[in-house]
Coordinates of C-alpha atoms in Angstrom, one line a residue:
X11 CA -76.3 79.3 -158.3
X12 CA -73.6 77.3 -157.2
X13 CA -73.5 73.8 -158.8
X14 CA -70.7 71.5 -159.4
X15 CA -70.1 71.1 -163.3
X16 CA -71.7 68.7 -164.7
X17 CA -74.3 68.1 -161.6
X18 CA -77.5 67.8 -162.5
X19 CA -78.6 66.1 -159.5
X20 CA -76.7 69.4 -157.9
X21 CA -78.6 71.6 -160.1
X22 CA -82.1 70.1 -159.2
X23 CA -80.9 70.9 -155.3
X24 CA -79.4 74.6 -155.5
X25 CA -78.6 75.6 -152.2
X26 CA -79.5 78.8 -152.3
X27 CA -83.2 79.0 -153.8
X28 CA -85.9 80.9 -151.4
X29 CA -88.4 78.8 -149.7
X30 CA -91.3 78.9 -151.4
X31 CA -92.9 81.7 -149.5
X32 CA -94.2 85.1 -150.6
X33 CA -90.9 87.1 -151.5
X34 CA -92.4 90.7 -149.4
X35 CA -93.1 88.5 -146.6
X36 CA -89.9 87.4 -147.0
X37 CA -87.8 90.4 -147.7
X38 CA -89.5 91.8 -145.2
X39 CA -88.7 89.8 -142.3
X40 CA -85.1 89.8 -143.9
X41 CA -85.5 93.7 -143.3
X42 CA -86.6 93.9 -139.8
X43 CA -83.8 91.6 -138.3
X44 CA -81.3 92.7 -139.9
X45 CA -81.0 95.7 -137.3
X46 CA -80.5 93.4 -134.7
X47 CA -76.8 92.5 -135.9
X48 CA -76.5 96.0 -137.1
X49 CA -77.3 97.4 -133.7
X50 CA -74.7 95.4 -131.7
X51 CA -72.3 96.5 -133.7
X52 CA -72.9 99.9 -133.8
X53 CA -72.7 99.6 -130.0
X54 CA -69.0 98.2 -131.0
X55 CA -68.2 101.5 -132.3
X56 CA -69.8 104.2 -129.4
X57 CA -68.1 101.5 -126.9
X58 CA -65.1 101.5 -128.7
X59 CA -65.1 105.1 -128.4
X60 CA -65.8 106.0 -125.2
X61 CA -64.3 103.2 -123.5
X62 CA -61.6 105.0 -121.4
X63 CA -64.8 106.2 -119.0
X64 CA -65.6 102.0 -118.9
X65 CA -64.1 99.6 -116.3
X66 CA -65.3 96.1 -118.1
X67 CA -64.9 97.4 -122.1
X68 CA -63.0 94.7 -123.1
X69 CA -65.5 91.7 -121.9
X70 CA -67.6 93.9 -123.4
X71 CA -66.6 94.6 -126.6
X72 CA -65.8 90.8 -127.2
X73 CA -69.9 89.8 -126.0
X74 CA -71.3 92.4 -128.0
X75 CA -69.8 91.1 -130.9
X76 CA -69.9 87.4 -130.1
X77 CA -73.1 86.7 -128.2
X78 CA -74.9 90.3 -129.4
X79 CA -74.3 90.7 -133.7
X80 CA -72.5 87.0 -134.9
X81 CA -75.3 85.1 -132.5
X82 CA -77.9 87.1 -133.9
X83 CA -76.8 86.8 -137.6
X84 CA -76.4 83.0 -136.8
X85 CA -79.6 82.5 -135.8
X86 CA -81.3 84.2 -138.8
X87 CA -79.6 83.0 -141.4
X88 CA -78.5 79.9 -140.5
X89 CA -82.4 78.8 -140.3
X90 CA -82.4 80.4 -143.7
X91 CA -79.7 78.3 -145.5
X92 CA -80.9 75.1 -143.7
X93 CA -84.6 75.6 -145.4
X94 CA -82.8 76.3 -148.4
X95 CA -80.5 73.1 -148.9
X96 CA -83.3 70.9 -147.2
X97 CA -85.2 72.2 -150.0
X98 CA -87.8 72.6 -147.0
X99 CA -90.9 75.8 -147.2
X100 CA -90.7 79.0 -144.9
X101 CA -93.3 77.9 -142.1
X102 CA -96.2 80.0 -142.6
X103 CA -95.5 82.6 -140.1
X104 CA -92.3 83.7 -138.4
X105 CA -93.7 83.6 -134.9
X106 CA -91.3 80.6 -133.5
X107 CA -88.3 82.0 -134.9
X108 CA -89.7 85.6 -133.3
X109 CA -89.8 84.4 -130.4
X110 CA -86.3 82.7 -130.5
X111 CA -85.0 85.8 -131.0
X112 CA -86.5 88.1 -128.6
X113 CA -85.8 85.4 -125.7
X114 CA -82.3 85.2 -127.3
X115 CA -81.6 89.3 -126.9
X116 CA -83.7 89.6 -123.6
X117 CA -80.8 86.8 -122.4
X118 CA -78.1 89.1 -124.1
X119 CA -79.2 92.1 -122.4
X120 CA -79.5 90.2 -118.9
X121 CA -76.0 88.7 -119.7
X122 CA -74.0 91.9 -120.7
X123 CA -75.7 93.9 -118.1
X124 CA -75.3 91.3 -115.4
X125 CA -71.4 91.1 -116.8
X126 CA -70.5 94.5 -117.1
X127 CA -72.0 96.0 -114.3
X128 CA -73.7 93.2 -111.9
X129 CA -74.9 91.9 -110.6
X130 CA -73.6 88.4 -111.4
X131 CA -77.0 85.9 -110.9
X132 CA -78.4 88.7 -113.9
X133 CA -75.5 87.8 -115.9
X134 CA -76.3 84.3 -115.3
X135 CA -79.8 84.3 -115.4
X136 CA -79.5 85.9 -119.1
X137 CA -77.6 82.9 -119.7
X138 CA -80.6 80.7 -119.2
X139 CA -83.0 82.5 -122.2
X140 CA -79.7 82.7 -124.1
X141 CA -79.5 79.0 -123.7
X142 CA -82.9 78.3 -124.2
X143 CA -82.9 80.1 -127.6
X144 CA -80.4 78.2 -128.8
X145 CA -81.3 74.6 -127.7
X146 CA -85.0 75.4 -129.2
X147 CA -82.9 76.8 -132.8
X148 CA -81.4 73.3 -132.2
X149 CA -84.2 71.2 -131.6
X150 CA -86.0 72.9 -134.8
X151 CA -83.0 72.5 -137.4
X152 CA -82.9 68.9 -136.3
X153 CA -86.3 68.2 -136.7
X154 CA -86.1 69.5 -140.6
X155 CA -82.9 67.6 -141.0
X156 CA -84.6 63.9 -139.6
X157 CA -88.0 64.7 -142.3
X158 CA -86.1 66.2 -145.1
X159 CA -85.3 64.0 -148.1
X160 CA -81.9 63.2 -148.5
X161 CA -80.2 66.6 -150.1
X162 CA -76.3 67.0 -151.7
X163 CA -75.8 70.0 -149.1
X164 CA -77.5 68.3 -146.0
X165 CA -74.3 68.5 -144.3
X166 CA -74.5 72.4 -143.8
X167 CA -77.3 72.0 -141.1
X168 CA -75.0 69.2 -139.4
X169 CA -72.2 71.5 -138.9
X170 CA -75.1 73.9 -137.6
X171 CA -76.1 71.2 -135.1
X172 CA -72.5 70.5 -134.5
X173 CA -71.8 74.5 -133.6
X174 CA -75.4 75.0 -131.4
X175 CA -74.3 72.2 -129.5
X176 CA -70.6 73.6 -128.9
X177 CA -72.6 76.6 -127.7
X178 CA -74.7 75.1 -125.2
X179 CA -71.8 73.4 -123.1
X180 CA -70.1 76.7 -123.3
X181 CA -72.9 78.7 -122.1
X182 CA -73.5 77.0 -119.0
X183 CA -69.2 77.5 -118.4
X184 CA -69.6 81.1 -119.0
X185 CA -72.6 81.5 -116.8
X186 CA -70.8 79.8 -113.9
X187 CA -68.1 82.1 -114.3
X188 CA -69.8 85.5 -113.5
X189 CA -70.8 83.5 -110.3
X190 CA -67.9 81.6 -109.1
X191 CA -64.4 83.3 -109.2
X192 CA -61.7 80.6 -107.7
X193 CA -58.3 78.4 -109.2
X194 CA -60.3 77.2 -111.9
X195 CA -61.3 80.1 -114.1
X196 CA -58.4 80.1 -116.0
X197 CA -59.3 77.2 -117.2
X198 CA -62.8 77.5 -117.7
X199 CA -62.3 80.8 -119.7
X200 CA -60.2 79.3 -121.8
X201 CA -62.8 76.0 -122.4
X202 CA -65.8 78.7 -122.3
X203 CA -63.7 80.7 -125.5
X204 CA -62.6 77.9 -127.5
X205 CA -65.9 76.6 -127.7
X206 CA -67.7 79.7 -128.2
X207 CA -65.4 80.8 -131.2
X208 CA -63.8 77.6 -132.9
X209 CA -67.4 75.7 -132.0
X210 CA -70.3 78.2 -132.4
X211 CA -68.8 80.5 -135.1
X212 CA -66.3 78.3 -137.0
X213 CA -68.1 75.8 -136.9
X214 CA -71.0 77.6 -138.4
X215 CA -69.0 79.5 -140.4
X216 CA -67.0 76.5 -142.3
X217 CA -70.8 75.0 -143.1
X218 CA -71.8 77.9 -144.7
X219 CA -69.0 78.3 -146.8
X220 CA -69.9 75.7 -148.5
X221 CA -72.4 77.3 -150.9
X222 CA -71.8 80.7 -149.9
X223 CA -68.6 80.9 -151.1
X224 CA -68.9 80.4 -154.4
X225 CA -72.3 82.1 -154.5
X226 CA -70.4 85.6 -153.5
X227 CA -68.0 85.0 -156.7
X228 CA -70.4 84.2 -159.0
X229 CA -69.1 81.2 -160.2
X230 CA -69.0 77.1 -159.7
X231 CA -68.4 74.5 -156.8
X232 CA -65.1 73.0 -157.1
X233 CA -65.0 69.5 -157.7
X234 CA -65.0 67.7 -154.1
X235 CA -66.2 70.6 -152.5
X236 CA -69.0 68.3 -150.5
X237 CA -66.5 65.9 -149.9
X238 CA -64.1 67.6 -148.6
X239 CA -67.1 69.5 -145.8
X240 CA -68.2 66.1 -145.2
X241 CA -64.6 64.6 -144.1
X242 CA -63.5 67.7 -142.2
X243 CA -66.8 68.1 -139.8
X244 CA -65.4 64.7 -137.9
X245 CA -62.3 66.1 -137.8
X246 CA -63.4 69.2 -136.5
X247 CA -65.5 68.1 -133.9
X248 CA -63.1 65.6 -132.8
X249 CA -60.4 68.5 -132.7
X250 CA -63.2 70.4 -130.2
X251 CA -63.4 67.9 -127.8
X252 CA -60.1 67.1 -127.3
X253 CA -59.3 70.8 -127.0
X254 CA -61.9 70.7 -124.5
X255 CA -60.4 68.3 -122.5
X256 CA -57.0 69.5 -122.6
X257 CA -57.9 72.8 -121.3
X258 CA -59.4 71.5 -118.5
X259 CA -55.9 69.7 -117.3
X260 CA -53.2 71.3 -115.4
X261 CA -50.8 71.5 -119.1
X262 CA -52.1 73.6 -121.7
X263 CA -49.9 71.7 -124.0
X264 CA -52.3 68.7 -123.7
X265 CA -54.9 70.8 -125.6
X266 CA -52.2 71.1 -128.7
X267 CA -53.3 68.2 -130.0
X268 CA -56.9 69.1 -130.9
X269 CA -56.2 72.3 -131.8
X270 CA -54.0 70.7 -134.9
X271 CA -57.2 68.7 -135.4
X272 CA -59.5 71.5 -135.5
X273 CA -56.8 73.5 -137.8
X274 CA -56.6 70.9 -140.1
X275 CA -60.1 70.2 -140.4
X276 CA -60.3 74.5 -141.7
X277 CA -57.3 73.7 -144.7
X278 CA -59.6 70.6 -145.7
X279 CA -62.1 72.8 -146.6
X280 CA -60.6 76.2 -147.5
X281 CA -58.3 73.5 -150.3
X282 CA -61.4 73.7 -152.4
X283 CA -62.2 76.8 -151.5
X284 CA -58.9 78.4 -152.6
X285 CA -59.7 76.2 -155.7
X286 CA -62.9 78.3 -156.9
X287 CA -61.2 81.6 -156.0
X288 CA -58.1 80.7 -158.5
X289 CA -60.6 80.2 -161.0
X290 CA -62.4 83.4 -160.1
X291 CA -60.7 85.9 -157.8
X292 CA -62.3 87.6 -155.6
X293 CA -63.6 90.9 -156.9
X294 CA -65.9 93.0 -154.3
X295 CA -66.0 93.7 -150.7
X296 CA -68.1 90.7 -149.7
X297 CA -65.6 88.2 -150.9
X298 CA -62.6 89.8 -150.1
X299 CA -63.3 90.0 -146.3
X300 CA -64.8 86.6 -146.2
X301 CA -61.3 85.7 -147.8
X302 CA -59.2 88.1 -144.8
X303 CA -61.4 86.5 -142.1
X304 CA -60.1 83.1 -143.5
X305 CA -56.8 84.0 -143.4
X306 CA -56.9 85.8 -140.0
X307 CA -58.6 81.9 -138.6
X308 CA -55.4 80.2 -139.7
X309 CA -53.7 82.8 -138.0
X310 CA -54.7 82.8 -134.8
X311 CA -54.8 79.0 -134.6
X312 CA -51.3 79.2 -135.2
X313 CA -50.6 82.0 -132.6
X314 CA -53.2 79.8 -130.1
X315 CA -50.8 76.9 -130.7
X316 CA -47.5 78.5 -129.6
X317 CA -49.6 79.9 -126.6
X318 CA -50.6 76.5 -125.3
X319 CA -46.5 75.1 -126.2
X320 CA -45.1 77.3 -124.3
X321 CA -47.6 78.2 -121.4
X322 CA -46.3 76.8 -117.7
X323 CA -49.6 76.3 -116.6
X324 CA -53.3 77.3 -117.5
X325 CA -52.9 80.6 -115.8
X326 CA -49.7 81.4 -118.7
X327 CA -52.0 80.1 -121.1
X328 CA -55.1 82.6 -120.9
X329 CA -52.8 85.4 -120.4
X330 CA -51.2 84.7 -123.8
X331 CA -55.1 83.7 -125.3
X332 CA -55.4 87.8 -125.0
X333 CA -52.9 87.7 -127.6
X334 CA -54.9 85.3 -129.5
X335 CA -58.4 87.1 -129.4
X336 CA -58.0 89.9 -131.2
X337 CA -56.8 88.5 -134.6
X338 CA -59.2 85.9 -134.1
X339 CA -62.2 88.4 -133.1
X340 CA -61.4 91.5 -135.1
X341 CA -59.7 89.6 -138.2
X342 CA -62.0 86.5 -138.0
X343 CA -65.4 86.8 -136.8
X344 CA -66.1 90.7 -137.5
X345 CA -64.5 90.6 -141.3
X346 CA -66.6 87.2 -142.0
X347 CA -69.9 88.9 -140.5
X348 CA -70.1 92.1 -142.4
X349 CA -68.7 90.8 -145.5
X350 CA -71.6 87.8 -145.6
X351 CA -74.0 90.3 -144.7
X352 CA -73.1 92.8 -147.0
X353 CA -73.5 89.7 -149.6
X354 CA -76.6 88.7 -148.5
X355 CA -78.9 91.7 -147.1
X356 CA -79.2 93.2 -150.9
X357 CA -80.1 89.8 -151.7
X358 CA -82.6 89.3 -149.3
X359 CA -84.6 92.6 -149.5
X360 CA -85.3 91.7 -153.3
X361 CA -87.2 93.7 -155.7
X362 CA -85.5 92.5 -158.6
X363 CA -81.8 92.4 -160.3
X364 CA -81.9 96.5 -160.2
X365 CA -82.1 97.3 -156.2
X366 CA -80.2 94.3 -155.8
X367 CA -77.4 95.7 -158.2
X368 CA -77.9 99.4 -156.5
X369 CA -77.4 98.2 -152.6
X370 CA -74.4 95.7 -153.7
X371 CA -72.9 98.7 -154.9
X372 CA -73.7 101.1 -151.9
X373 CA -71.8 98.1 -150.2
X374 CA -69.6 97.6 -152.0
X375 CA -68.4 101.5 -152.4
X376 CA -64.9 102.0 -151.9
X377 CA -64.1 98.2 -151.0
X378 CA -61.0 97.9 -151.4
X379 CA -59.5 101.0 -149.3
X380 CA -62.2 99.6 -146.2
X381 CA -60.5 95.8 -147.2
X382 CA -56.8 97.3 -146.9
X383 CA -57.3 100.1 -144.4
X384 CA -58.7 97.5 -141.9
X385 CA -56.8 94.8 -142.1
X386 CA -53.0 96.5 -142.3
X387 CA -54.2 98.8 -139.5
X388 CA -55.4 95.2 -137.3
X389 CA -51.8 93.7 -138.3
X390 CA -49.7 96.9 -137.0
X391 CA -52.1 96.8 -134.1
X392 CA -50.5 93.3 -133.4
X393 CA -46.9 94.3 -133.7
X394 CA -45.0 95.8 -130.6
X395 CA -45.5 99.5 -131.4
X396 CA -46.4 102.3 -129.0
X397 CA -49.5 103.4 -127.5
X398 CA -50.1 106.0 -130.2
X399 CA -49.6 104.1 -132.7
X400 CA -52.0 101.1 -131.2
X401 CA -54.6 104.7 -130.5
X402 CA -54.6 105.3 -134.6
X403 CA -54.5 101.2 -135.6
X404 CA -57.9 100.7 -133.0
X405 CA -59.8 103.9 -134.4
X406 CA -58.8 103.2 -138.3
X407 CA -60.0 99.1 -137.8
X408 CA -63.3 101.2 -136.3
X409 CA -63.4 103.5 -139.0
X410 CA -63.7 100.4 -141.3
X411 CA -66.3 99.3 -139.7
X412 CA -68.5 102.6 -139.5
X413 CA -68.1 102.5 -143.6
X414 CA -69.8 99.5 -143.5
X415 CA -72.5 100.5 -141.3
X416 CA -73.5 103.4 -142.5
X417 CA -74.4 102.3 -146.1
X418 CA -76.0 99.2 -144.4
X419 CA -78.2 101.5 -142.6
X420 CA -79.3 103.4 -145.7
X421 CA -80.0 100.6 -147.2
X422 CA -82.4 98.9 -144.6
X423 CA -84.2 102.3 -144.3
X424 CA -84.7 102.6 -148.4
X425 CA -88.0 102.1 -149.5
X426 CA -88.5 99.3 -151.7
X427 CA -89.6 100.0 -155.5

């Protein structure tokens, strides 16, 4: 439970306590889409693998992981923690949030398929369910937020709303460009990324951590935790739109400005957050990559920022963003989605403090090699070193992830006792 000391109003409105529905029901739902995060990134890996004999890899690698597992993942569990800190009951049957999902990976199909191969109106037209999915996941979060009583970790769902909404004016940007290729795509890929990443996933991301955070250590909110959240949402979306804007101009350095903004808004929040782990330091694989992905966010802001200083024009700019990506895709979003999951799906499946003890420790096995292995091998990735070298960094960061999935695997097809 994480509570501030002394909180008893805090206490009363733990942000992590199950709806109130029937916990097999519950675990599971929990159970079933849970592959659909898994099964994205698996394609990661067999992609990864044979991607010599593939002409679009790259865009593909970076949707199936953005649009296929983290959109997935946010979907599911971001309704989750938002009828947790509402303090608002599980509807009585999943079918909405069903549906949400299947129009959401019938879209993801159209949109990879349509992307990778062609044709481009496929591409686009996936963009349209995608889009739907996510305005109706908007529409329903905000409904619960407007009837909810007032709750201490209400701002959670606001930067959910805040991140959906990032999303849907950068779907509609990334639809247009697998239709239209003219003098503005550099700019529009770099709006269409920016939004995508720092507004759909950090934004969602930086909520979260709220509660999660010091849920995964097993220990208390820092004093000012929810104040601290509460002052750096403005910031950050403030930050967003003036990165926006600046993006769409002829001088990438015009975009500096709200990138600062948006940076800043991330060391308001991980102050108190580096607060609870000094208290409590990390100690298992969960934590530990939530804590890399962290670091690898301030990182690539900082490499993003020296992109858009010294970039000519918007052109300069998005070549030097493929600089930024991985760091920010490999270090950020990947490390941050298995290491919450491999928090919360032993959790979630239930049956008591013993399974939930015996898949945290599946999980968890060997944590610290997976931690190191991965991330030295992403940062010699990043230095100027040879193809071979860059060969054995790419298969050891997907080695990394493969001991990840196959203990998740074995522990979604384990049958409950």
């Amino acid at each position: 439970m994480t509570v501030p000391p002394g909180s008893s109003e805090a206490a009363r409105s733990a942000p992590l306590a199950p709806p109130a529905v029937p916990r097999n029901e519950r675990a599971g739902w929990h159970r079933r889409v849970a592959w659909l995060p898994l099964a994205y990134l698996s394609a990661i890996v067999v992609v990864g693998i044979i991607h010599p004999f593939l002409s679009d890899w790259y865009w593909l690698l970076i949707h199936l992981l953005l649009l296929g597992a983290a959109t997935n993942a946010i979907l599911v569990w971001s309704t989750h923690f938002a009828g947790a800190v509402l303090r608002v009951p599980a509807p009585a049957h999943r079918r909405g949030e069903a549906a949400r999902l299947v129009a959401l990976n019938l879209g993801i199909g159209c949109v990879l398929s349509g992307g990778a191969a062609g044709p481009g109106w496929l591409g686009a037209a996936g963009a349209v369910a995608v889009f739907a999915a996510v305005l109706a996941h908007l529409v329903i979060l905000a409904t619960r937020l407007r009837r909810a009583l007032p709750a201490r970790f209400a701002v959670t769902v606001r930067y959910y709303l805040a991140a959906a909404v990032a999303l849907l004016l950068g779907i509609p940007v990334g639809a247009w460009l697998l239709l239209v290729d003219d003098e503005l795509r550099p700019r529009l890929v770099l709006v269409h990324a920016h939004l995508n990443v720092l507004g759909w996933i950090s934004l969602t991301v930086l909520g979260t951590l709220l509660t999660l955070w010091p849920t995964v250590l097993r220990t208390r909110m820092a004093e000012g935790t929810v104040r601290a959240a509460t002052r750096a949402l403005p910031l950050a979306m403030s930050g967003l739109a003036l990165l926006g804007v600046g993006l769409l101009t002829a001088k990438p350095v015009a975009a500096v400005p709200g990138l600062v903004a948006f940076a800043a808004a991330v060391v308001v929040i991980a102050v108190p957050a580096v607060a609870v782990a000094r208290a409590r330091p990390p100690a298992s694989f969960a934590a530990w990559s939530i804590a890399a992905g962290i670091g690898w966010l301030l990182i690539a802001l900082a490499r993003d920022a020296a992109t858009l200083l010294t970039a000519a024009d918007p052109a300069a700019a998005l070549d030097g963003f493929h600089a930024v990506l991985l760091p920010l895709l490999a270090g950020f979003v990947a490390q941050i989605l298995i290491g919450a999951l491999a928090y919360l799906l032993p959790v979630a499946l239930g049956g008591g403090p013993g399974p939930v003890r015996e898949r945290t420790a599946a999980l968890d096995r060997h944590w610290a090699q997976r931690v190191v292995t991965g991330n030295v091998a992403l940062a010699v990735f990043l230095l100027p070193v040879g193809p071979y070298v860059r060969i054995t960094t790419s298969l050891l960061v997907l080695a990394a992830l493969v001991q990840f999935l196959v203990p998740a695997v074995r522990v979604l097809l384990a049958r409950r006792r």
